[in-house]
Structures are given as structure tokens and as C-alpha cells.
Short mmCIF file of C-alpha atoms in Angstrom, two decimals:
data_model
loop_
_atom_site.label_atom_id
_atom_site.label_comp_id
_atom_site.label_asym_id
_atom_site.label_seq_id
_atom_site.Cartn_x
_atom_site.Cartn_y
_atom_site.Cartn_z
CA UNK A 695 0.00 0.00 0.00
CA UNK A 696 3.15 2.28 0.92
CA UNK A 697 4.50 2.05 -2.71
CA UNK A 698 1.02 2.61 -4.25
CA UNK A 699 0.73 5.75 -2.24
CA UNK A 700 4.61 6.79 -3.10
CA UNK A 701 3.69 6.07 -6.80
CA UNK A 702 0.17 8.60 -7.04
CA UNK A 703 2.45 11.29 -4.95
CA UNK A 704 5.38 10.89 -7.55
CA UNK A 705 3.05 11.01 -10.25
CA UNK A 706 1.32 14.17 -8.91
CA UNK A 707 4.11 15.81 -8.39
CA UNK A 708 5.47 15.26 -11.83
CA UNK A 709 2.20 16.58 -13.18
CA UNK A 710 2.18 19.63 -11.37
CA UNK A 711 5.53 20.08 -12.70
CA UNK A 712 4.57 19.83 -16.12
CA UNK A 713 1.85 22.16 -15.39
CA UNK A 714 4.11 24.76 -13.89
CA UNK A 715 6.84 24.81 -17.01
CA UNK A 716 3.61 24.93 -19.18
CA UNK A 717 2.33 28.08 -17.68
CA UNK A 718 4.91 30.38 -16.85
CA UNK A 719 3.47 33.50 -18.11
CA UNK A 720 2.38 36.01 -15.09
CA UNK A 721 -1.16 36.17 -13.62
CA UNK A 722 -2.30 39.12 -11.52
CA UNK A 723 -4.03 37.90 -8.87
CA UNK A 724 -6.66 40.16 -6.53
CA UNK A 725 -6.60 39.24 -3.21
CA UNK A 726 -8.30 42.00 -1.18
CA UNK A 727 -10.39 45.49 -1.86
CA UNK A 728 -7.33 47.54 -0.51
CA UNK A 729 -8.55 51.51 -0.55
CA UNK A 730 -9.49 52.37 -3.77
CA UNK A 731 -8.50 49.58 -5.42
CA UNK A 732 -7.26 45.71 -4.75
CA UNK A 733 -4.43 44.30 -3.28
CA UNK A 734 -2.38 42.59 -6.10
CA UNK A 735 0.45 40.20 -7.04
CA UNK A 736 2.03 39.26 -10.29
CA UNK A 737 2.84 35.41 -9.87
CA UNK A 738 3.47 33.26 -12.30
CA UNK A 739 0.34 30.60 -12.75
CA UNK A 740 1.88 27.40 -11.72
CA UNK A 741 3.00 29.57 -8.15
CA UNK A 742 -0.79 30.72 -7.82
CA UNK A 743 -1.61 26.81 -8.46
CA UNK A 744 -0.07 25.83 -5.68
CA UNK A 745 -0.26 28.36 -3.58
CA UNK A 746 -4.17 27.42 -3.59
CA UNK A 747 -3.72 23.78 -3.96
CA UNK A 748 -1.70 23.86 -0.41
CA UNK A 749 -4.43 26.30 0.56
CA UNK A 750 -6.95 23.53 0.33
CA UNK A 751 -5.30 20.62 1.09
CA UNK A 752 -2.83 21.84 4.13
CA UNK A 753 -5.76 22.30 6.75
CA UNK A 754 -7.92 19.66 6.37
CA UNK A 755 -4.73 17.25 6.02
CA UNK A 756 -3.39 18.94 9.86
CA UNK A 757 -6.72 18.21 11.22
CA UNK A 758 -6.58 14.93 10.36
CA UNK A 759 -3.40 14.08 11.41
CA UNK A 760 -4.04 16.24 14.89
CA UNK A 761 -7.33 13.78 14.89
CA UNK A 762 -5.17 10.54 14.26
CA UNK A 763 -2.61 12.08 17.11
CA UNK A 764 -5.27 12.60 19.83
CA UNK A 765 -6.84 8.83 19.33
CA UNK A 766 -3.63 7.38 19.95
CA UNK A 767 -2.80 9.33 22.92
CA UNK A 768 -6.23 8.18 23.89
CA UNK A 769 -5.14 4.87 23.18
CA UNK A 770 -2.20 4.54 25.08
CA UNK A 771 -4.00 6.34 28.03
CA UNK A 772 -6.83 3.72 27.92
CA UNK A 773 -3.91 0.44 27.59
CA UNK A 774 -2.00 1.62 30.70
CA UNK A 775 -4.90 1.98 32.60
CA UNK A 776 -6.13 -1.21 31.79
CA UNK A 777 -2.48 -2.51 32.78
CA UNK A 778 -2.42 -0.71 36.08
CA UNK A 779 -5.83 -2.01 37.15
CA UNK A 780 -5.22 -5.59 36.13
CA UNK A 781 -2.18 -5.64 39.06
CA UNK A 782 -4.80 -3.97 41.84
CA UNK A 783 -7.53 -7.36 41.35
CA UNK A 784 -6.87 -10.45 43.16
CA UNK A 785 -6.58 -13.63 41.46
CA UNK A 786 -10.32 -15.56 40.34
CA UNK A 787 -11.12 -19.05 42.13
CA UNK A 788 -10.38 -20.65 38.51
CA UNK A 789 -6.77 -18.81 38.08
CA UNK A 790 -6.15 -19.74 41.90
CA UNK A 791 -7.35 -23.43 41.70
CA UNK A 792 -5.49 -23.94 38.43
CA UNK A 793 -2.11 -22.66 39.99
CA UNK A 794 -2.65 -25.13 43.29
CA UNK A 795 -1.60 -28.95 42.59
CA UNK A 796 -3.68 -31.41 43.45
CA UNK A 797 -2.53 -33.44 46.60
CA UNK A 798 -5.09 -35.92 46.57
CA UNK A 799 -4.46 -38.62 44.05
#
């Protein structure tokens, strides 16, 4: 599954190359009414591209991770205090009896 997932990151990577030497040419890009007029930038497209791309894909791929980083922590908090309860309970009658040999026969 690792390689597949190396594979489809290589292979968009190597298209968003191609689209960035493709379109070189300058955009201007409006960001914000600034005063009379907007707030502007001359990038080239493929820099707008990704500028936007990691726009989109940056915070919803941190919350995710931050999600996956919490449940583990939960995890491991749950495990050890399952561990440090099963030291506090006595043995059952079964797990007693079975440690016990038998003396009659």
C-alpha cells in the first residue's frame, strides 16, 4: 500500500511540474479590496496553483493528522490503565485453583 501511495504522490508531483513549465506567463491575482482599489500580485500561474492547492489541502490534512494524534494518545491512556488495574484485582477461584496442585491422588 506504501509504494502505491509513493507512486500517485510521484506522479502528482510530476504533473504539477509539467503544469508549472507549461504556464509560466504572469497572472495578476486580486486578493483583497485595498482603498481604492485591490491588493495585487504578479505570480506566475503554476506559483498561484499551488499556492491554492496547499491552501486547500494543508488544513484539512493537519486536522486529520491532529485527529489521528489525539486517538492514539487516547489509546495509550486507555492500555496503561487497563495494565495498572489488572495488578490492583486479586486472582479468580479458577486462576487460583489452576495454579494449586492437586494433593489428593
Amino acid at each position: 500500500m506504501k509504494q502505491i501511495r509513493i507512486v500517485l504522490w510521484l506522479a502528482l508531483i510530476a504533473a504539477f511540474a509539467a503544469f508549472i513549465a507549461m504556464n509560466a506567463e504572469t497572472a495578476r491575482v486580486n486578493f483583497w479590496p485595498y482603498g481604492a482599489g485591490y491588493l495585487h500580485f504578479d505570480w506566475p500561474v503554476g506559483f498561484v496553483a499551488l499556492v491554492f492547492f496547499l491552501a486547500g489541502f494543508v488544513p484539512p490534512w493537519a486536522a486529520g493528522r491532529l485527529r489521528r494524534w489525539r486517538l492514539k494518545r487516547r489509546i495509550a491512556t486507555l492500555e496503561s490503565s487497563l495494565v495498572t488495574q489488572a495488578g490492583t484485582y486479586p486472582p479468580t477461584d479458577a486462576a487460583s485453583d489452576a495454579a494449586q496442585p492437586d494433593i489428593h491422588s
